[in-house]
Amino acid sequence: MRRTPSRRLLAAAALVVSVLTPMAVTPAATVHAAVDRHDDVRRHGEGRGHGQGGRQEEDECRQGGLGRALTARLDRAVAEVRREAGIPGVTVGLWVPGQGCYVRATGVADTATGRPMATDLYMRIGSETKTFTVTALLELVDDRLLRLDTPISRYVRGVPNGDRITLRHLAEMRSGLFPYSADSDFVRALLSDPTRFFTPREVLAYGFRHRNTFEPGAQFQYSNTNLVLLGLVIEKVGGRPLAEFIHERVLRPARLRHTLFPEGRAFPEPHAHGYTNQTLSGEVEDATDWNPSWAWAAGAMISDLQDLRRWARIVATGTLLSPQTQRERLRMLPTGYPGTSYGLGIFESGGWIGHNGSIPGYQSVTVYLPSRKATLVLLLNTDITHDGQEPSSLLARAITEIVTPDNVYDRPAPPR
């Protein structure tokens, strides 16, 4: 999706990223140097394993692949985008039933040491968190504990126009509530101390001091404010902290053993270092240990390649939900950007269904193509844009143009 050059904020959670602070024209030289030293494409990393199932899946991919010619084209495409956009490291997972798969880790996980990227690293997934939060919400719908057309004012006080904004409006990004992450004071507070812990109420206050941008349901506007409110609803109705509810009701039944909602800056090992220029100076910094609490229900979660491979199909096909509720989720509405529509915490772009994520230092894409039962997962350790475009979108487009030319993923990130 497209961005506005004036507000990239902490796309964090975002599908989206707009420039809040001056962006460096190119990433730091150290990042490019590290990329150049590791142009070889690696299939498997060292370190934490995924158990027998994960290794078996990787072995099958290594033996079969997508064929020599197609694999070579993908290798060249990934290398070209990575060099052009200055991406330190990326992990790619593509699985196409009946055709084969492609699993690669290339570049570096740490530009200081040159440690290579690997396929088994934990990564911050930014806005992909939204698919987990909205799944939790929809499970409560299936439990008949709440209804999507209930006003948010029933659960959270002080929401501007809250008696007319429904839970559905929030999940669809059609509430009209101002995105707190676009507030200049919030941005200054976060970038002045990226290790700071923010509570949900603290970040909402930054958004609530602005007038709503439109009437509920009138149009689409991507806003992390919406998801933080839904997180509070889940806690109130579910009777436990959001992280605990998501673990018990979403992650455990989905058998996602390497996906978590972290407490503060917690980041399991092994993980890649992440690099951003969303800084007060505009210079590239290591954002690995920045505190994602400000993104909370909108973008704080962590996962890895194999878990996201599994999650892509689960969230797109509604494994954890009733058929009726899944149909509600996939009722896609226009975003104002050709080729991209948005449902309840999920988007469709070129036939691919899922979500992307961006948080300072990291970007990701996890999507599923129902017509081919194909899955694509991308994990990057930078969120630095190239010519105004997200590096994850550049990679996803290049890959899908080769493997699924009739279904090309095209910039799923609406502007803030």
CSV table of C-alpha atoms in Angstrom, one decimal:
chain,number,residue,atom,x,y,z
A,1,MET,CA,0.0,0.0,0.0
A,2,ARG,CA,1.1,3.6,-0.5
A,3,ARG,CA,2.5,5.9,2.0
A,4,THR,CA,2.6,9.6,2.5
A,5,PRO,CA,6.1,11.0,2.6
A,6,SER,CA,5.2,13.2,5.6
A,7,ARG,CA,4.3,10.6,8.2
A,8,ARG,CA,5.8,7.2,8.4
A,9,LEU,CA,5.5,6.7,12.0
A,10,LEU,CA,6.5,3.8,13.5
A,11,ALA,CA,4.7,1.9,11.1
A,12,ALA,CA,4.9,-0.4,13.8
A,13,ALA,CA,2.2,-1.7,14.0
A,14,ALA,CA,1.6,-0.8,10.6
A,15,LEU,CA,0.7,-2.0,7.5
A,16,VAL,CA,1.8,1.5,6.9
A,17,VAL,CA,4.6,3.7,7.4
A,18,SER,CA,4.7,7.4,7.0
A,19,VAL,CA,7.6,9.6,7.7
A,20,LEU,CA,7.5,11.3,10.9
A,21,THR,CA,11.1,12.2,11.1
A,22,PRO,CA,13.5,13.2,8.4
A,23,MET,CA,14.6,10.0,6.6
A,24,ALA,CA,18.2,9.3,5.7
A,25,VAL,CA,18.4,9.2,1.9
A,26,THR,CA,20.1,5.8,2.1
A,27,PRO,CA,20.8,3.4,5.0
A,28,ALA,CA,24.1,3.7,6.8
A,29,ALA,CA,27.2,2.5,5.0
A,30,THR,CA,27.7,-0.2,7.5
A,31,VAL,CA,24.4,-1.7,6.5
A,32,HIS,CA,25.3,-1.8,2.8
A,33,ALA,CA,28.7,-3.2,3.6
A,34,ALA,CA,27.2,-6.0,5.5
A,35,VAL,CA,24.8,-6.8,2.7
A,36,ASP,CA,27.6,-6.9,0.2
A,37,ARG,CA,29.6,-9.3,2.4
A,38,HIS,CA,26.8,-11.8,2.5
A,39,ASP,CA,25.4,-12.0,-1.0
A,40,ASP,CA,25.3,-15.7,-0.9
A,41,VAL,CA,21.8,-17.1,-0.4
A,42,ARG,CA,21.5,-19.4,2.6
A,43,ARG,CA,18.9,-22.1,2.9
A,44,HIS,CA,19.2,-22.8,6.6
A,45,GLY,CA,20.5,-21.0,9.7
A,46,GLU,CA,22.2,-22.3,12.7
A,47,GLY,CA,21.0,-22.2,16.3
A,48,ARG,CA,17.5,-22.8,17.7
A,49,GLY,CA,15.8,-25.7,15.9
A,50,HIS,CA,12.0,-26.1,15.4
A,51,GLY,CA,11.9,-29.8,16.3
A,52,GLN,CA,11.6,-32.7,13.9
A,53,GLY,CA,8.6,-31.3,12.1
A,54,GLY,CA,10.3,-28.0,11.1
A,55,ARG,CA,13.5,-29.8,10.0
A,56,GLN,CA,11.5,-32.2,7.9
A,57,GLU,CA,9.7,-29.4,6.2
A,58,GLU,CA,13.0,-27.7,5.4
A,59,ASP,CA,14.5,-31.0,4.1
A,60,GLU,CA,11.5,-31.5,1.8
A,61,CYS,CA,11.9,-28.0,0.5
A,62,ARG,CA,15.6,-28.5,-0.1
A,63,GLN,CA,15.1,-31.8,-2.0
A,64,GLY,CA,12.1,-30.7,-4.1
A,65,GLY,CA,12.2,-26.9,-4.3
A,66,LEU,CA,10.5,-25.1,-7.1
A,67,GLY,CA,12.8,-26.5,-9.8
A,68,ARG,CA,16.3,-25.2,-10.7
A,69,ALA,CA,15.3,-22.5,-13.2
A,70,LEU,CA,12.5,-21.0,-11.0
A,71,THR,CA,14.7,-21.1,-7.9
A,72,ALA,CA,17.5,-19.3,-9.7
A,73,ARG,CA,15.1,-16.6,-10.8
A,74,LEU,CA,13.9,-16.1,-7.3
A,75,ASP,CA,17.4,-16.1,-6.0
A,76,ARG,CA,18.3,-13.3,-8.4
A,77,ALA,CA,15.1,-11.3,-7.7
A,78,VAL,CA,15.7,-11.4,-3.9
A,79,ALA,CA,19.3,-10.5,-4.2
A,80,GLU,CA,18.5,-7.6,-6.5
A,81,VAL,CA,15.8,-6.1,-4.3
A,82,ARG,CA,18.0,-6.6,-1.2
A,83,ARG,CA,20.9,-4.8,-2.7
A,84,GLU,CA,18.9,-2.0,-4.3
A,85,ALA,CA,16.9,-1.3,-1.1
A,86,GLY,CA,19.9,-1.8,1.3
A,87,ILE,CA,18.2,-4.6,3.3
A,88,PRO,CA,20.7,-6.1,5.8
A,89,GLY,CA,19.0,-9.5,6.0
A,90,VAL,CA,15.8,-11.3,4.9
A,91,THR,CA,14.2,-14.7,5.3
A,92,VAL,CA,11.8,-15.8,2.6
A,93,GLY,CA,9.4,-18.7,2.8
A,94,LEU,CA,7.2,-19.6,-0.2
A,95,TRP,CA,5.1,-22.8,-0.3
A,96,VAL,CA,3.0,-23.7,-3.4
A,97,PRO,CA,1.3,-27.1,-3.1
A,98,GLY,CA,1.8,-29.2,-6.2
A,99,GLN,CA,4.7,-27.0,-7.3
A,100,GLY,CA,7.2,-26.9,-4.5
A,101,CYS,CA,8.7,-24.4,-2.1
A,102,TYR,CA,11.4,-21.9,-1.6
A,103,VAL,CA,13.0,-21.2,1.8
A,104,ARG,CA,16.0,-18.9,2.0
A,105,ALA,CA,17.8,-16.7,4.5
A,106,THR,CA,20.2,-14.2,3.0
A,107,GLY,CA,22.3,-11.3,4.3
A,108,VAL,CA,23.1,-10.6,7.9
A,109,ALA,CA,21.3,-10.7,11.2
A,110,ASP,CA,23.8,-8.4,12.8
A,111,THR,CA,25.7,-5.8,10.8
A,112,ALA,CA,28.3,-5.3,13.6
A,113,THR,CA,29.4,-8.9,13.7
A,114,GLY,CA,28.4,-10.1,10.3
A,115,ARG,CA,26.4,-13.0,11.8
A,116,PRO,CA,24.4,-14.4,8.9
A,117,MET,CA,20.6,-14.3,8.7
A,118,ALA,CA,19.0,-17.7,9.4
A,119,THR,CA,15.6,-19.3,8.9
A,120,ASP,CA,15.0,-20.0,12.6
A,121,LEU,CA,15.3,-16.5,14.1
A,122,TYR,CA,12.7,-14.8,16.2
A,123,MET,CA,11.6,-11.5,14.6
A,124,ARG,CA,9.3,-8.6,15.6
A,125,ILE,CA,6.2,-8.7,13.3
A,126,GLY,CA,4.6,-5.3,13.9
A,127,SER,CA,1.1,-5.0,12.5
A,128,GLU,CA,0.7,-8.7,11.9
A,129,THR,CA,-0.2,-8.6,15.6
A,130,LYS,CA,-3.6,-7.2,14.4
A,131,THR,CA,-4.5,-10.6,12.9
A,132,PHE,CA,-4.0,-12.2,16.4
A,133,THR,CA,-5.9,-9.5,18.3
A,134,VAL,CA,-8.9,-9.5,15.9
A,135,THR,CA,-9.0,-13.4,16.0
A,136,ALA,CA,-9.2,-13.1,19.8
A,137,LEU,CA,-12.0,-10.6,19.4
A,138,LEU,CA,-13.9,-12.8,17.0
A,139,GLU,CA,-13.6,-15.8,19.3
A,140,LEU,CA,-15.5,-13.8,21.8
A,141,VAL,CA,-18.1,-13.1,19.1
A,142,ASP,CA,-18.4,-16.9,18.6
A,143,ASP,CA,-18.7,-17.3,22.4
A,144,ARG,CA,-21.6,-14.9,22.2
A,145,LEU,CA,-20.0,-12.6,24.7
A,146,LEU,CA,-20.0,-9.6,22.5
A,147,ARG,CA,-21.4,-8.4,19.1
A,148,LEU,CA,-19.5,-6.6,16.4
A,149,ASP,CA,-22.1,-3.8,16.1
A,150,THR,CA,-22.0,-2.8,19.8
A,151,PRO,CA,-20.6,0.7,20.4
A,152,ILE,CA,-17.1,0.9,22.0
A,153,SER,CA,-18.6,3.2,24.6
A,154,ARG,CA,-20.1,0.1,26.3
A,155,TYR,CA,-16.6,-1.1,27.1
A,156,VAL,CA,-14.3,1.9,27.2
A,157,ARG,CA,-15.2,5.4,28.5
A,158,GLY,CA,-13.9,8.6,27.0
A,159,VAL,CA,-13.7,7.6,23.4
A,160,PRO,CA,-14.6,10.5,21.1
A,161,ASN,CA,-17.9,9.7,19.5
A,162,GLY,CA,-17.7,6.4,21.2
A,163,ASP,CA,-21.5,5.9,21.3
A,164,ARG,CA,-21.5,5.8,17.5
A,165,ILE,CA,-18.3,3.9,16.8
A,166,THR,CA,-18.8,0.1,16.8
A,167,LEU,CA,-16.3,-2.7,17.3
A,168,ARG,CA,-16.8,-3.5,13.7
A,169,HIS,CA,-15.8,0.1,12.7
A,170,LEU,CA,-12.6,-0.4,14.8
A,171,ALA,CA,-11.6,-3.7,13.2
A,172,GLU,CA,-12.4,-2.4,9.7
A,173,MET,CA,-10.3,0.8,10.2
A,174,ARG,CA,-13.4,2.9,9.6
A,175,SER,CA,-13.8,4.5,13.0
A,176,GLY,CA,-12.5,8.0,12.2
A,177,LEU,CA,-10.5,8.0,15.4
A,178,PHE,CA,-7.2,9.9,15.1
A,179,PRO,CA,-4.1,7.6,15.0
A,180,TYR,CA,-2.2,8.2,18.2
A,181,SER,CA,1.1,7.2,16.5
A,182,ALA,CA,0.7,10.3,14.2
A,183,ASP,CA,0.7,12.7,17.1
A,184,SER,CA,3.9,14.8,17.2
A,185,ASP,CA,4.2,14.8,21.0
A,186,PHE,CA,3.8,11.0,21.1
A,187,VAL,CA,6.5,10.6,18.4
A,188,ARG,CA,8.8,12.9,20.3
A,189,ALA,CA,8.2,11.1,23.5
A,190,LEU,CA,8.9,7.7,22.0
A,191,LEU,CA,11.9,8.6,20.0
A,192,SER,CA,13.4,10.5,22.9
A,193,ASP,CA,13.4,7.3,24.9
A,194,PRO,CA,12.7,4.2,22.8
A,195,THR,CA,13.0,1.9,25.9
A,196,ARG,CA,10.1,3.6,27.6
A,197,PHE,CA,7.1,1.6,28.6
A,198,PHE,CA,3.7,3.0,27.5
A,199,THR,CA,0.3,1.8,28.8
A,200,PRO,CA,-2.7,1.5,26.4
A,201,ARG,CA,-4.4,4.4,28.2
A,202,GLU,CA,-1.3,6.6,27.8
A,203,VAL,CA,-1.1,6.1,24.0
A,204,LEU,CA,-4.8,6.5,23.5
A,205,ALA,CA,-4.7,9.9,25.2
A,206,TYR,CA,-2.4,11.2,22.4
A,207,GLY,CA,-5.0,10.3,19.9
A,208,PHE,CA,-8.1,11.4,21.8
A,209,ARG,CA,-6.9,14.9,22.1
A,210,HIS,CA,-7.5,15.3,18.3
A,211,ARG,CA,-10.8,15.7,16.6
A,212,ASN,CA,-12.1,12.6,14.8
A,213,THR,CA,-11.2,12.7,11.1
A,214,PHE,CA,-14.6,11.5,9.7
A,215,GLU,CA,-17.9,10.0,10.7
A,216,PRO,CA,-17.9,6.3,11.7
A,217,GLY,CA,-18.0,4.0,8.6
A,218,ALA,CA,-17.5,6.9,6.1
A,219,GLN,CA,-14.1,5.8,4.8
A,220,PHE,CA,-11.0,3.8,5.5
A,221,GLN,CA,-8.1,5.2,7.6
A,222,TYR,CA,-5.4,3.0,9.1
A,223,SER,CA,-5.1,3.7,12.8
A,224,ASN,CA,-3.5,1.9,15.6
A,225,THR,CA,-5.9,3.6,18.0
A,226,ASN,CA,-8.6,1.2,16.8
A,227,LEU,CA,-6.6,-2.0,17.7
A,228,VAL,CA,-5.6,-0.7,21.1
A,229,LEU,CA,-9.2,-0.1,21.9
A,230,LEU,CA,-10.1,-3.7,20.8
A,231,GLY,CA,-7.3,-5.0,23.1
A,232,LEU,CA,-9.0,-3.3,26.0
A,233,VAL,CA,-12.3,-4.8,25.0
A,234,ILE,CA,-10.8,-8.3,24.9
A,235,GLU,CA,-9.3,-7.8,28.4
A,236,LYS,CA,-12.6,-6.6,29.8
A,237,VAL,CA,-14.8,-9.3,28.2
A,238,GLY,CA,-12.2,-12.1,28.3
A,239,GLY,CA,-11.4,-11.4,32.0
A,240,ARG,CA,-7.6,-11.6,31.7
A,241,PRO,CA,-4.7,-9.7,30.3
A,242,LEU,CA,-4.5,-9.5,26.5
A,243,ALA,CA,-1.3,-11.4,26.2
A,244,GLU,CA,-2.6,-14.2,28.3
A,245,PHE,CA,-5.9,-14.4,26.4
A,246,ILE,CA,-4.1,-14.5,23.0
A,247,HIS,CA,-1.8,-17.2,24.3
A,248,GLU,CA,-4.5,-19.4,25.6
A,249,ARG,CA,-7.2,-18.9,23.0
A,250,VAL,CA,-5.2,-18.2,19.8
A,251,LEU,CA,-1.6,-19.4,20.0
A,252,ARG,CA,-2.1,-22.6,21.9
A,253,PRO,CA,-4.9,-24.0,19.8
A,254,ALA,CA,-3.1,-22.9,16.6
A,255,ARG,CA,0.0,-24.7,17.9
A,256,LEU,CA,2.3,-21.7,17.5
A,257,ARG,CA,5.1,-22.4,19.8
A,258,HIS,CA,7.5,-19.7,18.8
A,259,THR,CA,5.0,-16.8,18.7
A,260,LEU,CA,4.5,-14.5,21.7
A,261,PHE,CA,3.2,-11.3,23.1
A,262,PRO,CA,6.3,-9.9,24.9
A,263,GLU,CA,6.5,-8.2,28.2
A,264,GLY,CA,8.3,-4.9,27.6
A,265,ARG,CA,11.5,-5.3,25.7
A,266,ALA,CA,11.7,-9.1,26.1
A,267,PHE,CA,13.1,-10.7,22.9
A,268,PRO,CA,13.9,-14.4,22.9
A,269,GLU,CA,17.1,-15.7,21.4
A,270,PRO,CA,18.2,-16.2,18.7
A,271,HIS,CA,16.9,-13.0,17.0
A,272,ALA,CA,18.1,-10.7,14.3
A,273,HIS,CA,19.1,-7.1,15.1
A,274,GLY,CA,16.8,-4.6,13.5
A,275,TYR,CA,17.8,-1.3,11.9
A,276,THR,CA,15.7,1.9,11.5
A,277,ASN,CA,16.1,5.6,10.5
A,278,GLN,CA,12.9,6.5,12.4
A,279,THR,CA,15.1,8.4,14.9
A,280,LEU,CA,15.3,12.0,16.1
A,281,SER,CA,18.4,12.6,14.1
A,282,GLY,CA,17.3,10.7,11.0
A,283,GLU,CA,20.4,8.5,11.3
A,284,VAL,CA,20.2,4.7,11.2
A,285,GLU,CA,20.2,3.1,14.6
A,286,ASP,CA,19.9,-0.4,16.0
A,287,ALA,CA,16.3,-0.7,17.3
A,288,THR,CA,16.5,-4.3,18.4
A,289,ASP,CA,15.8,-3.5,22.1
A,290,TRP,CA,13.3,-0.7,21.6
A,291,ASN,CA,10.2,-1.3,23.7
A,292,PRO,CA,7.2,-2.2,21.6
A,293,SER,CA,4.7,-1.6,24.4
A,294,TRP,CA,3.5,1.5,22.6
A,295,ALA,CA,2.1,-0.7,19.8
A,296,TRP,CA,0.5,-3.3,22.1
A,297,ALA,CA,-2.5,-4.9,20.5
A,298,ALA,CA,-1.7,-3.2,17.2
A,299,GLY,CA,1.9,-4.3,16.8
A,300,ALA,CA,4.0,-5.7,19.7
A,301,MET,CA,4.2,-9.4,18.9
A,302,ILE,CA,7.1,-11.7,17.9
A,303,SER,CA,7.2,-14.8,15.8
A,304,ASP,CA,9.3,-16.8,13.3
A,305,LEU,CA,9.1,-18.3,9.9
A,306,GLN,CA,7.5,-21.7,10.5
A,307,ASP,CA,4.9,-20.3,12.9
A,308,LEU,CA,3.9,-17.7,10.4
A,309,ARG,CA,3.7,-20.2,7.7
A,310,ARG,CA,1.2,-22.1,9.8
A,311,TRP,CA,-0.7,-18.9,10.8
A,312,ALA,CA,-1.1,-17.7,7.3
A,313,ARG,CA,-3.5,-20.5,6.4
A,314,ILE,CA,-5.2,-20.5,9.8
A,315,VAL,CA,-6.1,-16.9,9.7
A,316,ALA,CA,-7.1,-16.8,6.0
A,317,THR,CA,-9.3,-19.9,6.2
A,318,GLY,CA,-10.8,-19.3,9.6
A,319,THR,CA,-9.7,-22.5,11.4
A,320,LEU,CA,-10.2,-21.0,14.8
A,321,LEU,CA,-13.6,-19.4,14.0
A,322,SER,CA,-17.1,-20.4,13.0
A,323,PRO,CA,-17.8,-20.2,9.2
A,324,GLN,CA,-20.2,-17.4,9.8
A,325,THR,CA,-17.7,-15.3,11.8
A,326,GLN,CA,-15.0,-16.0,9.2
A,327,ARG,CA,-17.3,-14.7,6.5
A,328,GLU,CA,-17.7,-11.5,8.5
A,329,ARG,CA,-14.0,-11.2,8.8
A,330,LEU,CA,-13.4,-11.6,5.0
A,331,ARG,CA,-16.1,-9.1,4.0
A,332,MET,CA,-13.5,-6.9,2.3
A,333,LEU,CA,-14.2,-3.2,1.8
A,334,PRO,CA,-12.4,-0.6,-0.4
A,335,THR,CA,-9.4,1.2,1.1
A,336,GLY,CA,-9.2,3.8,-1.6
A,337,TYR,CA,-6.2,2.2,-3.1
A,338,PRO,CA,-6.6,0.1,-6.3
A,339,GLY,CA,-6.2,-3.6,-5.8
A,340,THR,CA,-6.2,-3.5,-2.0
A,341,SER,CA,-9.3,-4.1,0.3
A,342,TYR,CA,-9.6,-4.5,4.1
A,343,GLY,CA,-11.8,-6.7,6.2
A,344,LEU,CA,-11.7,-7.2,10.0
A,345,GLY,CA,-8.0,-6.9,10.8
A,346,ILE,CA,-7.0,-8.5,7.5
A,347,PHE,CA,-6.4,-7.4,3.9
A,348,GLU,CA,-6.6,-8.7,0.4
A,349,SER,CA,-4.0,-7.6,-2.2
A,350,GLY,CA,-3.9,-9.3,-5.6
A,351,GLY,CA,-5.7,-12.3,-4.3
A,352,TRP,CA,-3.3,-12.7,-1.4
A,353,ILE,CA,-5.0,-12.6,2.1
A,354,GLY,CA,-3.3,-11.7,5.3
A,355,HIS,CA,-1.3,-8.8,6.8
A,356,ASN,CA,2.0,-7.2,6.8
A,357,GLY,CA,3.9,-5.6,9.6
A,358,SER,CA,6.3,-2.8,10.2
A,359,ILE,CA,7.9,-1.6,13.5
A,360,PRO,CA,11.2,0.3,13.8
A,361,GLY,CA,13.9,-2.1,12.8
A,362,TYR,CA,11.7,-4.8,11.3
A,363,GLN,CA,9.2,-5.6,8.5
A,364,SER,CA,7.2,-8.7,7.7
A,365,VAL,CA,4.6,-10.1,5.3
A,366,THR,CA,2.4,-13.2,6.0
A,367,VAL,CA,-0.2,-13.9,3.3
A,368,TYR,CA,-2.1,-16.9,1.8
A,369,LEU,CA,-3.4,-17.3,-1.7
A,370,PRO,CA,-6.6,-19.4,-1.5
A,371,SER,CA,-6.8,-20.1,-5.3
A,372,ARG,CA,-3.4,-21.9,-5.1
A,373,LYS,CA,-3.3,-22.7,-1.4
A,374,ALA,CA,0.0,-21.0,-1.5
A,375,THR,CA,1.7,-19.2,1.5
A,376,LEU,CA,4.3,-16.4,1.5
A,377,VAL,CA,6.2,-15.3,4.5
A,378,LEU,CA,8.9,-12.5,4.5
A,379,LEU,CA,10.9,-11.4,7.5
A,380,LEU,CA,13.3,-8.4,7.3
A,381,ASN,CA,15.5,-6.7,9.8
A,382,THR,CA,14.9,-3.2,8.6
A,383,ASP,CA,12.0,-0.8,8.0
A,384,ILE,CA,14.0,1.8,6.0
A,385,THR,CA,12.0,2.7,2.9
A,386,HIS,CA,13.5,2.8,-0.6
A,387,ASP,CA,12.3,5.5,-2.9
A,388,GLY,CA,9.2,5.8,-0.6
A,389,GLN,CA,8.4,2.1,-0.7
A,390,GLU,CA,8.5,-0.5,2.0
A,391,PRO,CA,11.3,-3.0,1.4
A,392,SER,CA,8.9,-5.9,2.3
A,393,SER,CA,6.5,-4.8,-0.4
A,394,LEU,CA,9.3,-4.6,-3.0
A,395,LEU,CA,10.3,-8.2,-2.1
A,396,ALA,CA,6.7,-9.5,-2.1
A,397,ARG,CA,6.0,-8.0,-5.4
A,398,ALA,CA,9.2,-9.3,-7.0
A,399,ILE,CA,8.5,-12.8,-5.8
A,400,THR,CA,4.8,-13.0,-6.7
A,401,GLU,CA,5.5,-11.5,-10.1
A,402,ILE,CA,7.6,-14.6,-10.8
A,403,VAL,CA,5.7,-17.4,-9.1
A,404,THR,CA,2.1,-16.2,-9.3
A,405,PRO,CA,2.0,-13.6,-12.1
A,406,ASP,CA,-1.8,-13.6,-12.1
A,407,ASN,CA,-1.8,-12.7,-8.4
A,408,VAL,CA,0.8,-10.0,-7.7
A,409,TYR,CA,1.1,-8.6,-4.1
A,410,ASP,CA,1.1,-4.9,-4.6
A,411,ARG,CA,2.1,-2.5,-1.8
A,412,PRO,CA,-0.4,-3.3,1.0
A,413,ALA,CA,0.1,-0.3,3.2
A,414,PRO,CA,-2.4,2.6,3.2
A,415,PRO,CA,-1.1,6.0,4.4
A,416,ARG,CA,-1.7,7.2,7.9
